[in-house]
PDB file of C-alpha atoms in Angstrom:
ATOM      1  CA  MET A   1       0.000   0.000   0.000  1.00  0.00           C
ATOM      2  CA  CYS A   2       1.115   3.555  -0.553  1.00  0.00           C
ATOM      3  CA  ALA A   3      -0.365   6.953   0.175  1.00  0.00           C
ATOM      4  CA  VAL A   4      -2.203   8.531  -2.759  1.00  0.00           C
ATOM      5  CA  PRO A   5      -2.462  12.342  -2.776  1.00  0.00           C
ATOM      6  CA  LEU A   6      -6.035  13.635  -2.856  1.00  0.00           C
ATOM      7  CA  THR A   7      -6.180  16.157  -5.650  1.00  0.00           C
ATOM      8  CA  ARG A   8      -9.220  18.397  -6.068  1.00  0.00           C
ATOM      9  CA  ARG A   9     -10.548  16.171  -8.881  1.00  0.00           C
ATOM     10  CA  ARG A  10     -10.158  13.012  -6.788  1.00  0.00           C
ATOM     11  CA  LEU A  11     -11.953  14.667  -3.874  1.00  0.00           C
ATOM     12  CA  VAL A  12     -14.883  15.661  -6.072  1.00  0.00           C
ATOM     13  CA  VAL A  13     -15.209  12.062  -7.232  1.00  0.00           C
ATOM     14  CA  CYS A  14     -15.012  10.466  -3.800  1.00  0.00           C
ATOM     15  CA  LEU A  15     -17.389  12.967  -2.185  1.00  0.00           C
ATOM     16  CA  ALA A  16     -20.018  12.872  -4.920  1.00  0.00           C
ATOM     17  CA  ALA A  17     -22.330  10.523  -3.041  1.00  0.00           C
ATOM     18  CA  GLY A  18     -22.106  12.219   0.341  1.00  0.00           C
ATOM     19  CA  ALA A  19     -25.839  12.863   0.549  1.00  0.00           C
ATOM     20  CA  SER A  20     -27.126   9.521  -0.721  1.00  0.00           C
ATOM     21  CA  ALA A  21     -29.563   7.582   1.461  1.00  0.00           C
ATOM     22  CA  LEU A  22     -29.837   3.853   2.021  1.00  0.00           C
ATOM     23  CA  ALA A  23     -30.630   2.085  -1.216  1.00  0.00           C
ATOM     24  CA  PRO A  24     -30.472  -1.326  -2.862  1.00  0.00           C
ATOM     25  CA  VAL A  25     -27.076  -2.475  -4.089  1.00  0.00           C
ATOM     26  CA  ARG A  26     -25.910   0.249  -6.425  1.00  0.00           C
ATOM     27  CA  ALA A  27     -22.610   0.606  -8.252  1.00  0.00           C
ATOM     28  CA  SER A  28     -21.329   4.111  -8.886  1.00  0.00           C
ATOM     29  CA  ALA A  29     -20.010   4.939 -12.321  1.00  0.00           C
ATOM     30  CA  ALA A  30     -17.895   7.749 -10.856  1.00  0.00           C
ATOM     31  CA  ALA A  31     -16.061   5.736  -8.211  1.00  0.00           C
ATOM     32  CA  PRO A  32     -15.369   2.082  -7.362  1.00  0.00           C
ATOM     33  CA  TRP A  33     -17.930   1.480  -4.660  1.00  0.00           C
ATOM     34  CA  ARG A  34     -21.311  -0.116  -4.230  1.00  0.00           C
ATOM     35  CA  ASP A  35     -24.003   0.630  -1.672  1.00  0.00           C
ATOM     36  CA  THR A  36     -26.125  -1.981   0.020  1.00  0.00           C
ATOM     37  CA  ALA A  37     -27.651  -2.726   3.413  1.00  0.00           C
ATOM     38  CA  VAL A  38     -27.696  -5.709   5.748  1.00  0.00           C
ATOM     39  CA  ALA A  39     -30.128  -6.624   8.515  1.00  0.00           C
ATOM     40  CA  ASP A  40     -28.875  -8.051  11.786  1.00  0.00           C
ATOM     41  CA  PRO A  41     -31.472 -10.601  12.977  1.00  0.00           C
ATOM     42  CA  ALA A  42     -30.149 -10.390  16.534  1.00  0.00           C
ATOM     43  CA  THR A  43     -30.797  -6.648  16.868  1.00  0.00           C
ATOM     44  CA  GLY A  44     -33.331  -5.956  14.123  1.00  0.00           C
ATOM     45  CA  ARG A  45     -31.131  -3.138  12.852  1.00  0.00           C
ATOM     46  CA  ARG A  46     -30.751  -2.393   9.132  1.00  0.00           C
ATOM     47  CA  ILE A  47     -27.211  -1.181   8.527  1.00  0.00           C
ATOM     48  CA  GLY A  48     -26.286   0.721   5.393  1.00  0.00           C
ATOM     49  CA  LEU A  49     -22.958  -0.166   3.779  1.00  0.00           C
ATOM     50  CA  ARG A  50     -20.692   1.454   1.231  1.00  0.00           C
ATOM     51  CA  ILE A  51     -18.204  -1.094  -0.054  1.00  0.00           C
ATOM     52  CA  ARG A  52     -14.973   0.101  -1.674  1.00  0.00           C
ATOM     53  CA  LEU A  53     -12.808  -2.532  -3.352  1.00  0.00           C
ATOM     54  CA  PRO A  54      -9.180  -1.970  -4.392  1.00  0.00           C
ATOM     55  CA  ALA A  55      -7.991  -2.523  -7.926  1.00  0.00           C
ATOM     56  CA  ALA A  56      -5.996  -5.682  -7.144  1.00  0.00           C
ATOM     57  CA  ASP A  57      -8.047  -8.862  -6.915  1.00  0.00           C
ATOM     58  CA  THR A  58      -5.917 -10.404  -4.158  1.00  0.00           C
ATOM     59  CA  PRO A  59      -6.770 -10.745  -0.442  1.00  0.00           C
ATOM     60  CA  ALA A  60      -6.349  -7.361   1.225  1.00  0.00           C
ATOM     61  CA  ALA A  61      -6.722  -5.719   4.608  1.00  0.00           C
ATOM     62  CA  LEU A  62     -10.300  -4.860   5.603  1.00  0.00           C
ATOM     63  CA  ILE A  63     -11.111  -1.521   7.245  1.00  0.00           C
ATOM     64  CA  LEU A  64     -14.521  -0.814   8.798  1.00  0.00           C
ATOM     65  CA  TYR A  65     -15.399   2.895   9.086  1.00  0.00           C
ATOM     66  CA  SER A  66     -17.947   4.209  11.618  1.00  0.00           C
ATOM     67  CA  PRO A  67     -19.251   7.768  10.945  1.00  0.00           C
ATOM     68  CA  GLY A  68     -20.000  10.529  13.400  1.00  0.00           C
ATOM     69  CA  LEU A  69     -23.429  11.525  14.689  1.00  0.00           C
ATOM     70  CA  GLY A  70     -25.747  12.801  11.963  1.00  0.00           C
ATOM     71  CA  SER A  71     -23.608  11.390   9.153  1.00  0.00           C
ATOM     72  CA  GLY A  72     -23.941   8.420   6.847  1.00  0.00           C
ATOM     73  CA  LEU A  73     -22.160   6.734   3.984  1.00  0.00           C
ATOM     74  CA  GLY A  74     -20.446   9.900   2.744  1.00  0.00           C
ATOM     75  CA  ASN A  75     -18.632  10.481   6.037  1.00  0.00           C
ATOM     76  CA  GLY A  76     -14.863  10.065   5.847  1.00  0.00           C
ATOM     77  CA  ALA A  77     -15.002   9.748   2.076  1.00  0.00           C
ATOM     78  CA  ALA A  78     -11.668  11.510   1.593  1.00  0.00           C
ATOM     79  CA  TRP A  79      -9.612   8.975   3.536  1.00  0.00           C
ATOM     80  CA  CYS A  80     -11.824   5.977   2.823  1.00  0.00           C
ATOM     81  CA  GLU A  81     -11.111   6.480  -0.844  1.00  0.00           C
ATOM     82  CA  ALA A  82      -7.403   6.970  -0.119  1.00  0.00           C
ATOM     83  CA  TRP A  83      -7.325   3.698   1.824  1.00  0.00           C
ATOM     84  CA  ARG A  84      -9.070   1.915  -1.045  1.00  0.00           C
ATOM     85  CA  ALA A  85      -6.637   3.378  -3.568  1.00  0.00           C
ATOM     86  CA  ALA A  86      -3.816   2.170  -1.335  1.00  0.00           C
ATOM     87  CA  GLY A  87      -5.044  -1.412  -1.577  1.00  0.00           C
ATOM     88  CA  CYS A  88      -7.534  -1.931   1.267  1.00  0.00           C
ATOM     89  CA  VAL A  89     -11.116  -3.134   1.221  1.00  0.00           C
ATOM     90  CA  VAL A  90     -13.023  -0.320   2.957  1.00  0.00           C
ATOM     91  CA  VAL A  91     -16.579  -0.682   4.271  1.00  0.00           C
ATOM     92  CA  THR A  92     -18.373   2.392   5.636  1.00  0.00           C
ATOM     93  CA  LEU A  93     -21.371   1.809   7.903  1.00  0.00           C
ATOM     94  CA  SER A  94     -24.510   3.914   8.216  1.00  0.00           C
ATOM     95  CA  HIS A  95     -25.699   3.166  11.746  1.00  0.00           C
ATOM     96  CA  PRO A  96     -29.480   3.328  12.258  1.00  0.00           C
ATOM     97  CA  VAL A  97     -30.829   6.075  14.538  1.00  0.00           C
ATOM     98  CA  THR A  98     -27.497   7.915  14.769  1.00  0.00           C
ATOM     99  CA  ASN A  99     -26.964   8.448  11.023  1.00  0.00           C
ATOM    100  CA  GLU A 100     -28.284  11.256   8.791  1.00  0.00           C
ATOM    101  CA  ALA A 101     -31.816  10.213   9.749  1.00  0.00           C
ATOM    102  CA  ILE A 102     -31.580  12.622  12.698  1.00  0.00           C
ATOM    103  CA  TRP A 103     -32.180  15.478  10.229  1.00  0.00           C
ATOM    104  CA  SER A 104     -35.473  14.037   8.976  1.00  0.00           C
ATOM    105  CA  THR A 105     -38.387  15.578  10.899  1.00  0.00           C
ATOM    106  CA  GLN A 106     -41.315  14.109   9.004  1.00  0.00           C
ATOM    107  CA  ARG A 107     -42.174  11.666  11.816  1.00  0.00           C
ATOM    108  CA  ARG A 108     -40.816  13.384  14.928  1.00  0.00           C
ATOM    109  CA  SER A 109     -38.944  16.507  15.977  1.00  0.00           C
ATOM    110  CA  PHE A 110     -35.236  17.087  15.641  1.00  0.00           C
ATOM    111  CA  ALA A 111     -34.993  17.252  19.433  1.00  0.00           C
ATOM    112  CA  ASP A 112     -36.612  13.813  19.694  1.00  0.00           C
ATOM    113  CA  ASN A 113     -34.310  12.429  17.017  1.00  0.00           C
ATOM    114  CA  LEU A 114     -31.275  13.691  18.925  1.00  0.00           C
ATOM    115  CA  ALA A 115     -32.566  12.236  22.176  1.00  0.00           C
ATOM    116  CA  ALA A 116     -32.965   8.832  20.531  1.00  0.00           C
ATOM    117  CA  ALA A 117     -29.520   9.039  18.934  1.00  0.00           C
ATOM    118  CA  LEU A 118     -27.863   9.931  22.237  1.00  0.00           C
ATOM    119  CA  ALA A 119     -29.655   7.274  24.285  1.00  0.00           C
ATOM    120  CA  ALA A 120     -27.280   4.973  26.149  1.00  0.00           C
ATOM    121  CA  GLY A 121     -28.313   1.915  24.133  1.00  0.00           C
ATOM    122  CA  GLN A 122     -26.919   3.344  20.910  1.00  0.00           C
ATOM    123  CA  TYR A 123     -23.300   2.895  22.025  1.00  0.00           C
ATOM    124  CA  PRO A 124     -23.438  -0.910  22.366  1.00  0.00           C
ATOM    125  CA  ALA A 125     -25.709  -1.085  19.311  1.00  0.00           C
ATOM    126  CA  ARG A 126     -23.050   0.562  17.139  1.00  0.00           C
ATOM    127  CA  VAL A 127     -20.405  -1.817  18.472  1.00  0.00           C
ATOM    128  CA  ALA A 128     -22.693  -4.752  17.637  1.00  0.00           C
ATOM    129  CA  ASP A 129     -23.172  -3.296  14.136  1.00  0.00           C
ATOM    130  CA  ILE A 130     -19.423  -3.414  13.522  1.00  0.00           C
ATOM    131  CA  ARG A 131     -19.102  -6.953  14.831  1.00  0.00           C
ATOM    132  CA  PHE A 132     -21.996  -8.120  12.663  1.00  0.00           C
ATOM    133  CA  VAL A 133     -20.679  -6.417   9.529  1.00  0.00           C
ATOM    134  CA  ILE A 134     -17.229  -7.942   9.975  1.00  0.00           C
ATOM    135  CA  GLY A 135     -18.876 -11.338   9.937  1.00  0.00           C
ATOM    136  CA  LYS A 136     -20.911 -10.455   6.843  1.00  0.00           C
ATOM    137  CA  CYS A 137     -17.793  -9.218   5.042  1.00  0.00           C
ATOM    138  CA  LEU A 138     -16.072 -12.530   5.706  1.00  0.00           C
ATOM    139  CA  SER A 139     -19.088 -14.550   4.615  1.00  0.00           C
ATOM    140  CA  GLY A 140     -22.255 -13.200   3.089  1.00  0.00           C
ATOM    141  CA  LEU A 141     -21.504 -10.177   0.884  1.00  0.00           C
ATOM    142  CA  GLY A 142     -19.600 -11.950  -1.863  1.00  0.00           C
ATOM    143  CA  ILE A 143     -16.337 -10.139  -1.072  1.00  0.00           C
ATOM    144  CA  GLU A 144     -14.780 -12.694   1.272  1.00  0.00           C
ATOM    145  CA  HIS A 145     -12.225 -13.728  -1.362  1.00  0.00           C
ATOM    146  CA  ARG A 146     -11.008 -10.113  -1.466  1.00  0.00           C
ATOM    147  CA  ILE A 147     -10.250 -10.004   2.277  1.00  0.00           C
ATOM    148  CA  ASP A 148      -7.374 -11.265   4.384  1.00  0.00           C
ATOM    149  CA  ALA A 149      -9.234 -12.115   7.592  1.00  0.00           C
ATOM    150  CA  ALA A 150      -6.029 -11.760   9.607  1.00  0.00           C
ATOM    151  CA  ARG A 151      -5.743  -8.055   8.707  1.00  0.00           C
ATOM    152  CA  ILE A 152      -8.758  -6.121   9.978  1.00  0.00           C
ATOM    153  CA  GLY A 153      -8.818  -2.527  11.184  1.00  0.00           C
ATOM    154  CA  VAL A 154     -11.526  -0.213  12.492  1.00  0.00           C
ATOM    155  CA  ALA A 155     -11.764   3.553  12.220  1.00  0.00           C
ATOM    156  CA  GLY A 156     -14.327   6.206  13.002  1.00  0.00           C
ATOM    157  CA  HIS A 157     -15.048   9.868  13.661  1.00  0.00           C
ATOM    158  CA  SER A 158     -16.514  11.300  16.880  1.00  0.00           C
ATOM    159  CA  TYR A 159     -19.387   8.927  17.759  1.00  0.00           C
ATOM    160  CA  GLY A 160     -17.567   6.491  15.504  1.00  0.00           C
ATOM    161  CA  ALA A 161     -14.303   7.096  17.371  1.00  0.00           C
ATOM    162  CA  ILE A 162     -15.998   6.213  20.662  1.00  0.00           C
ATOM    163  CA  THR A 163     -17.275   3.063  18.956  1.00  0.00           C
ATOM    164  CA  VAL A 164     -13.697   2.274  17.928  1.00  0.00           C
ATOM    165  CA  GLN A 165     -12.431   2.865  21.470  1.00  0.00           C
ATOM    166  CA  THR A 166     -14.831   0.228  22.806  1.00  0.00           C
ATOM    167  CA  LEU A 167     -13.917  -2.226  20.061  1.00  0.00           C
ATOM    168  CA  ALA A 168     -10.202  -1.778  20.781  1.00  0.00           C
ATOM    169  CA  VAL A 169     -10.687  -2.559  24.456  1.00  0.00           C
ATOM    170  CA  GLU A 170     -12.822  -5.598  23.625  1.00  0.00           C
ATOM    171  CA  ALA A 171     -10.226  -6.822  21.121  1.00  0.00           C
ATOM    172  CA  ALA A 172      -7.818  -7.409  24.015  1.00  0.00           C
ATOM    173  CA  ARG A 173     -10.071 -10.273  25.087  1.00  0.00           C
ATOM    174  CA  GLY A 174      -9.842 -11.960  21.674  1.00  0.00           C
ATOM    175  CA  SER A 175      -8.770 -15.520  21.060  1.00  0.00           C
ATOM    176  CA  GLY A 176      -6.726 -15.100  17.888  1.00  0.00           C
ATOM    177  CA  ARG A 177      -9.533 -16.195  15.566  1.00  0.00           C
ATOM    178  CA  ALA A 178      -9.751 -14.854  12.023  1.00  0.00           C
ATOM    179  CA  GLY A 179     -11.876 -11.744  11.894  1.00  0.00           C
ATOM    180  CA  GLU A 180     -10.480 -10.103  15.005  1.00  0.00           C
ATOM    181  CA  ILE A 181      -9.511  -6.441  14.971  1.00  0.00           C
ATOM    182  CA  LYS A 182      -5.770  -5.794  14.751  1.00  0.00           C
ATOM    183  CA  ALA A 183      -5.456  -1.971  14.554  1.00  0.00           C
ATOM    184  CA  ALA A 184      -7.580   1.137  15.115  1.00  0.00           C
ATOM    185  CA  VAL A 185      -7.807   4.787  14.086  1.00  0.00           C
ATOM    186  CA  ALA A 186      -9.925   7.217  16.122  1.00  0.00           C
ATOM    187  CA  LEU A 187     -10.644  10.621  14.579  1.00  0.00           C
ATOM    188  CA  SER A 188     -11.730  12.987  17.371  1.00  0.00           C
ATOM    189  CA  PRO A 189     -11.623  10.372  20.132  1.00  0.00           C
ATOM    190  CA  GLY A 190     -12.967  11.379  23.524  1.00  0.00           C
ATOM    191  CA  VAL A 191     -14.199  10.589  26.993  1.00  0.00           C
ATOM    192  CA  VAL A 192     -16.768  12.441  29.079  1.00  0.00           C
ATOM    193  CA  ALA A 193     -14.294  12.773  31.952  1.00  0.00           C
ATOM    194  CA  PRO A 194     -10.478  12.415  31.674  1.00  0.00           C
ATOM    195  CA  GLU A 195     -10.340   9.694  34.330  1.00  0.00           C
ATOM    196  CA  GLN A 196     -12.498   7.479  32.090  1.00  0.00           C
ATOM    197  CA  ALA A 197      -9.563   7.217  29.677  1.00  0.00           C
ATOM    198  CA  ALA A 198      -7.878   4.798  32.080  1.00  0.00           C
ATOM    199  CA  ARG A 199      -9.970   1.996  30.554  1.00  0.00           C
ATOM    200  CA  MET A 200      -7.993   2.447  27.329  1.00  0.00           C
ATOM    201  CA  ALA A 201      -5.047   0.764  29.053  1.00  0.00           C
ATOM    202  CA  ALA A 202      -6.743  -2.525  28.175  1.00  0.00           C
ATOM    203  CA  ALA A 203      -6.381  -1.849  24.436  1.00  0.00           C
ATOM    204  CA  ARG A 204      -3.483  -4.007  23.272  1.00  0.00           C
ATOM    205  CA  LEU A 205      -3.455  -3.163  19.589  1.00  0.00           C
ATOM    206  CA  PRO A 206      -1.888  -0.353  17.550  1.00  0.00           C
ATOM    207  CA  PHE A 207      -4.088   2.707  18.101  1.00  0.00           C
ATOM    208  CA  PHE A 208      -3.839   6.045  16.273  1.00  0.00           C
ATOM    209  CA  CYS A 209      -5.588   9.073  17.813  1.00  0.00           C
ATOM    210  CA  VAL A 210      -6.137  11.928  15.351  1.00  0.00           C
ATOM    211  CA  THR A 211      -7.477  15.297  16.504  1.00  0.00           C
ATOM    212  CA  GLY A 212      -7.031  19.032  15.926  1.00  0.00           C
ATOM    213  CA  ASP A 213      -5.968  22.013  17.996  1.00  0.00           C
ATOM    214  CA  HIS A 214      -9.575  23.343  17.802  1.00  0.00           C
ATOM    215  CA  ASP A 215     -11.286  19.962  18.221  1.00  0.00           C
ATOM    216  CA  ASN A 216     -13.712  20.636  21.049  1.00  0.00           C
ATOM    217  CA  THR A 217     -17.498  20.852  20.788  1.00  0.00           C
ATOM    218  CA  VAL A 218     -19.937  21.372  17.904  1.00  0.00           C
ATOM    219  CA  THR A 219     -23.494  22.711  17.827  1.00  0.00           C
ATOM    220  CA  PHE A 220     -26.124  20.702  15.944  1.00  0.00           C
ATOM    221  CA  THR A 221     -28.916  22.985  14.673  1.00  0.00           C
ATOM    222  CA  LYS A 222     -32.246  22.454  12.909  1.00  0.00           C
ATOM    223  CA  ASP A 223     -35.711  24.044  13.052  1.00  0.00           C
ATOM    224  CA  GLY A 224     -34.791  26.372  15.882  1.00  0.00           C
ATOM    225  CA  THR A 225     -33.363  23.586  18.038  1.00  0.00           C
ATOM    226  CA  ALA A 226     -29.668  23.808  18.882  1.00  0.00           C
ATOM    227  CA  ARG A 227     -27.682  21.255  20.892  1.00  0.00           C
ATOM    228  CA  ARG A 228     -24.005  21.621  21.691  1.00  0.00           C
ATOM    229  CA  LEU A 229     -22.232  18.282  21.920  1.00  0.00           C
ATOM    230  CA  GLY A 230     -18.704  17.039  22.315  1.00  0.00           C
ATOM    231  CA  VAL A 231     -15.916  17.340  24.851  1.00  0.00           C
ATOM    232  CA  PRO A 232     -12.913  19.642  25.378  1.00  0.00           C
ATOM    233  CA  LEU A 233      -9.699  18.908  23.539  1.00  0.00           C
ATOM    234  CA  ALA A 234      -8.123  17.821  26.834  1.00  0.00           C
ATOM    235  CA  ASN A 235     -10.606  14.948  27.016  1.00  0.00           C
ATOM    236  CA  ARG A 236      -9.619  13.860  23.530  1.00  0.00           C
ATOM    237  CA  LEU A 237      -5.920  13.928  24.355  1.00  0.00           C
ATOM    238  CA  ALA A 238      -6.691  11.881  27.488  1.00  0.00           C
ATOM    239  CA  VAL A 239      -7.555   8.885  25.288  1.00  0.00           C
ATOM    240  CA  TYR A 240      -4.001   8.817  23.970  1.00  0.00           C
ATOM    241  CA  ALA A 241      -2.607   9.254  27.476  1.00  0.00           C
ATOM    242  CA  GLY A 242      -4.671   6.301  28.668  1.00  0.00           C
ATOM    243  CA  LEU A 243      -3.405   3.906  26.006  1.00  0.00           C
ATOM    244  CA  PRO A 244      -0.545   1.526  26.817  1.00  0.00           C
ATOM    245  CA  ARG A 245       2.892   2.447  25.562  1.00  0.00           C
ATOM    246  CA  GLY A 246       4.339   0.663  22.589  1.00  0.00           C
ATOM    247  CA  ALA A 247       1.987   1.064  19.645  1.00  0.00           C
ATOM    248  CA  ARG A 248       0.038   4.223  20.447  1.00  0.00           C
ATOM    249  CA  GLN A 249       0.363   7.437  18.502  1.00  0.00           C
ATOM    250  CA  LEU A 250      -1.258  10.858  18.458  1.00  0.00           C
ATOM    251  CA  LEU A 251      -1.611  13.407  15.678  1.00  0.00           C
ATOM    252  CA  VAL A 252      -2.837  16.929  16.463  1.00  0.00           C
ATOM    253  CA  LEU A 253      -3.424  18.925  13.280  1.00  0.00           C
ATOM    254  CA  SER A 254      -3.114  22.685  13.348  1.00  0.00           C
ATOM    255  CA  GLY A 255      -6.148  24.694  12.258  1.00  0.00           C
ATOM    256  CA  ALA A 256      -8.513  21.714  12.538  1.00  0.00           C
ATOM    257  CA  ASP A 257     -11.807  21.633  14.444  1.00  0.00           C
ATOM    258  CA  HIS A 258     -14.225  18.799  15.127  1.00  0.00           C
ATOM    259  CA  MET A 259     -15.912  18.880  11.735  1.00  0.00           C
ATOM    260  CA  SER A 260     -12.591  19.014   9.901  1.00  0.00           C
ATOM    261  CA  PHE A 261     -12.570  15.270  10.488  1.00  0.00           C
ATOM    262  CA  ALA A 262     -15.906  14.639   8.783  1.00  0.00           C
ATOM    263  CA  GLY A 263     -13.950  13.965   5.613  1.00  0.00           C
ATOM    264  CA  GLU A 264     -16.777  15.367   3.478  1.00  0.00           C
ATOM    265  CA  PRO A 265     -18.331  18.808   2.844  1.00  0.00           C
ATOM    266  CA  VAL A 266     -20.093  20.079   5.968  1.00  0.00           C
ATOM    267  CA  ASP A 267     -23.435  21.921   5.953  1.00  0.00           C
ATOM    268  CA  ALA A 268     -22.786  25.035   8.060  1.00  0.00           C
ATOM    269  CA  ARG A 269     -26.518  25.332   8.712  1.00  0.00           C
ATOM    270  CA  ARG A 270     -26.366  22.075  10.663  1.00  0.00           C
ATOM    271  CA  PHE A 271     -22.896  21.978  12.206  1.00  0.00           C
ATOM    272  CA  SER A 272     -21.012  24.858  13.817  1.00  0.00           C
ATOM    273  CA  ARG A 273     -17.363  25.468  12.954  1.00  0.00           C
ATOM    274  CA  ASP A 274     -14.495  26.886  15.020  1.00  0.00           C
ATOM    275  CA  VAL A 275     -12.045  27.398  12.156  1.00  0.00           C
ATOM    276  CA  ALA A 276     -12.177  28.853   8.672  1.00  0.00           C
ATOM    277  CA  ALA A 277     -14.053  26.237   6.674  1.00  0.00           C
ATOM    278  CA  SER A 278     -12.918  27.039   3.144  1.00  0.00           C
ATOM    279  CA  GLU A 279     -12.659  24.280   0.578  1.00  0.00           C
ATOM    280  CA  ALA A 280      -8.875  24.676   0.454  1.00  0.00           C
ATOM    281  CA  ALA A 281      -8.532  24.497   4.252  1.00  0.00           C
ATOM    282  CA  SER A 282     -10.696  21.386   4.419  1.00  0.00           C
ATOM    283  CA  GLU A 283      -8.761  19.662   1.662  1.00  0.00           C
ATOM    284  CA  ALA A 284      -5.469  20.472   3.391  1.00  0.00           C
ATOM    285  CA  VAL A 285      -6.636  18.682   6.533  1.00  0.00           C
ATOM    286  CA  TRP A 286      -8.107  15.765   4.583  1.00  0.00           C
ATOM    287  CA  THR A 287      -4.864  15.258   2.683  1.00  0.00           C
ATOM    288  CA  ARG A 288      -2.792  15.092   5.896  1.00  0.00           C
ATOM    289  CA  VAL A 289      -5.269  12.742   7.581  1.00  0.00           C
ATOM    290  CA  SER A 290      -5.357  10.500   4.506  1.00  0.00           C
ATOM    291  CA  SER A 291      -1.577  10.351   4.210  1.00  0.00           C
ATOM    292  CA  ALA A 292      -0.914   9.692   7.906  1.00  0.00           C
ATOM    293  CA  THR A 293      -3.629   7.077   8.368  1.00  0.00           C
ATOM    294  CA  THR A 294      -2.745   5.272   5.148  1.00  0.00           C
ATOM    295  CA  ALA A 295       0.829   4.990   6.427  1.00  0.00           C
ATOM    296  CA  PHE A 296      -0.559   3.588   9.690  1.00  0.00           C
ATOM    297  CA  TRP A 297      -2.560   0.863   7.916  1.00  0.00           C
ATOM    298  CA  ARG A 298       0.402   0.077   5.706  1.00  0.00           C
ATOM    299  CA  HIS A 299       2.637  -0.378   8.729  1.00  0.00           C
ATOM    300  CA  TYR A 300       0.320  -2.360  10.993  1.00  0.00           C
ATOM    301  CA  LEU A 301      -1.870  -4.243   8.504  1.00  0.00           C
ATOM    302  CA  SER A 302       0.841  -5.168   6.032  1.00  0.00           C
ATOM    303  CA  ALA A 303       0.636  -8.451   4.167  1.00  0.00           C
ATOM    304  CA  PRO A 304       2.463 -11.440   5.658  1.00  0.00           C
ATOM    305  CA  GLY A 305       6.035 -11.589   4.407  1.00  0.00           C
ATOM    306  CA  SER A 306       6.121  -7.977   3.254  1.00  0.00           C
ATOM    307  CA  GLU A 307       9.015  -5.826   4.343  1.00  0.00           C
ATOM    308  CA  ARG A 308       8.030  -3.285   6.983  1.00  0.00           C
ATOM    309  CA  PRO A 309      10.220  -0.282   7.827  1.00  0.00           C
ATOM    310  CA  ALA A 310      11.449   0.288  11.357  1.00  0.00           C
ATOM    311  CA  ARG A 311       8.938   2.234  13.447  1.00  0.00           C
ATOM    312  CA  GLN A 312      11.087   5.348  13.581  1.00  0.00           C
ATOM    313  CA  ALA A 313      11.401   5.350   9.794  1.00  0.00           C
ATOM    314  CA  TYR A 314       7.656   4.865   9.520  1.00  0.00           C
ATOM    315  CA  LEU A 315       7.001   7.829  11.856  1.00  0.00           C
ATOM    316  CA  ALA A 316       9.514   9.955   9.961  1.00  0.00           C
ATOM    317  CA  GLY A 317       7.532   9.251   6.809  1.00  0.00           C
ATOM    318  CA  ILE A 318       4.356  10.538   8.450  1.00  0.00           C
ATOM    319  CA  ARG A 319       6.123  13.680   9.705  1.00  0.00           C
ATOM    320  CA  ALA A 320       7.314  14.426   6.188  1.00  0.00           C
ATOM    321  CA  GLY A 321       3.692  14.981   5.137  1.00  0.00           C
ATOM    322  CA  LEU A 322       2.761  17.281   8.017  1.00  0.00           C
ATOM    323  CA  LEU A 323       2.930  21.017   8.571  1.00  0.00           C
ATOM    324  CA  ALA A 324       5.421  22.525  10.989  1.00  0.00           C
ATOM    325  CA  ARG A 325       2.620  23.369  13.434  1.00  0.00           C
ATOM    326  CA  ASP A 326       1.181  19.825  13.450  1.00  0.00           C
ATOM    327  CA  ARG A 327       2.185  17.572  16.342  1.00  0.00           C
ATOM    328  CA  LEU A 328       2.909  13.843  16.138  1.00  0.00           C
ATOM    329  CA  GLU A 329       3.614  11.828  19.281  1.00  0.00           C
ATOM    330  CA  ALA A 330       4.366   8.121  19.589  1.00  0.00           C
ATOM    331  CA  ASP A 331       6.065   5.758  22.010  1.00  0.00           C
TER     332      ASP A 331
END
């Protein structure tokens, strides 16, 4: 795998379907993905999927991507496409209740939608979604021959990052079976209180925390209802501090706020911003996130027998793609 720069044309292509809703299996003529949905009989949840397959028809690493609150299959498109171009199978989930359905007020109010999305049961439900979809990817979607079941990673933004945090802790209790998670990327990770980050010490897999120097809270707004959600940057940095030494790393991007890590165009009428949200500024963040996280997958989900650079050389490669004001930590 290798990092692929995201030019303006490539970004337009990979973000084109950012607003699409759940639909039957549909192949896009503009980009190599297909959309479908699966139903988990154990939970009754219908989970939307966007499946991106790499060009090579050989078994590849599988990455599951969990979007943030109020976002669906278009979330994280910039780096999901970069990971696909770098040789990974990438599957984005649209989690029921917490996806873009919160903006639909035909059946109930936005306030009620938010309350349902933030209910305590949604956290374990999203974790169960990921577990179920991993199983479907390995048997049931017709892509199992494209996946190396020993190389599975999870990633997510905000609500999705919290989902990833739980999965990483649970992975420590694994038994070595095929289909277990081997690496994780959390974009805008967080805990409600810093002391809660101590539970991350149980995560025994490579874990990459990615945040920004303005990554704090965001206000969700619709129909006169406004709700400010999120946690201070200190609570995001606490996740990294709570992880065990050895395979943890932290990237803090300069000039990036919470919605910089949506990886798709953001509707300013719905989400507040704490930084200049120009197209150029967004693309600059997306390019650095894509490059750094692709290097992470390449290092920790490399194919058996492939030559892997020493960790310091790997980290030096990431630093080469950053700005002087960005901060990368690892130990």
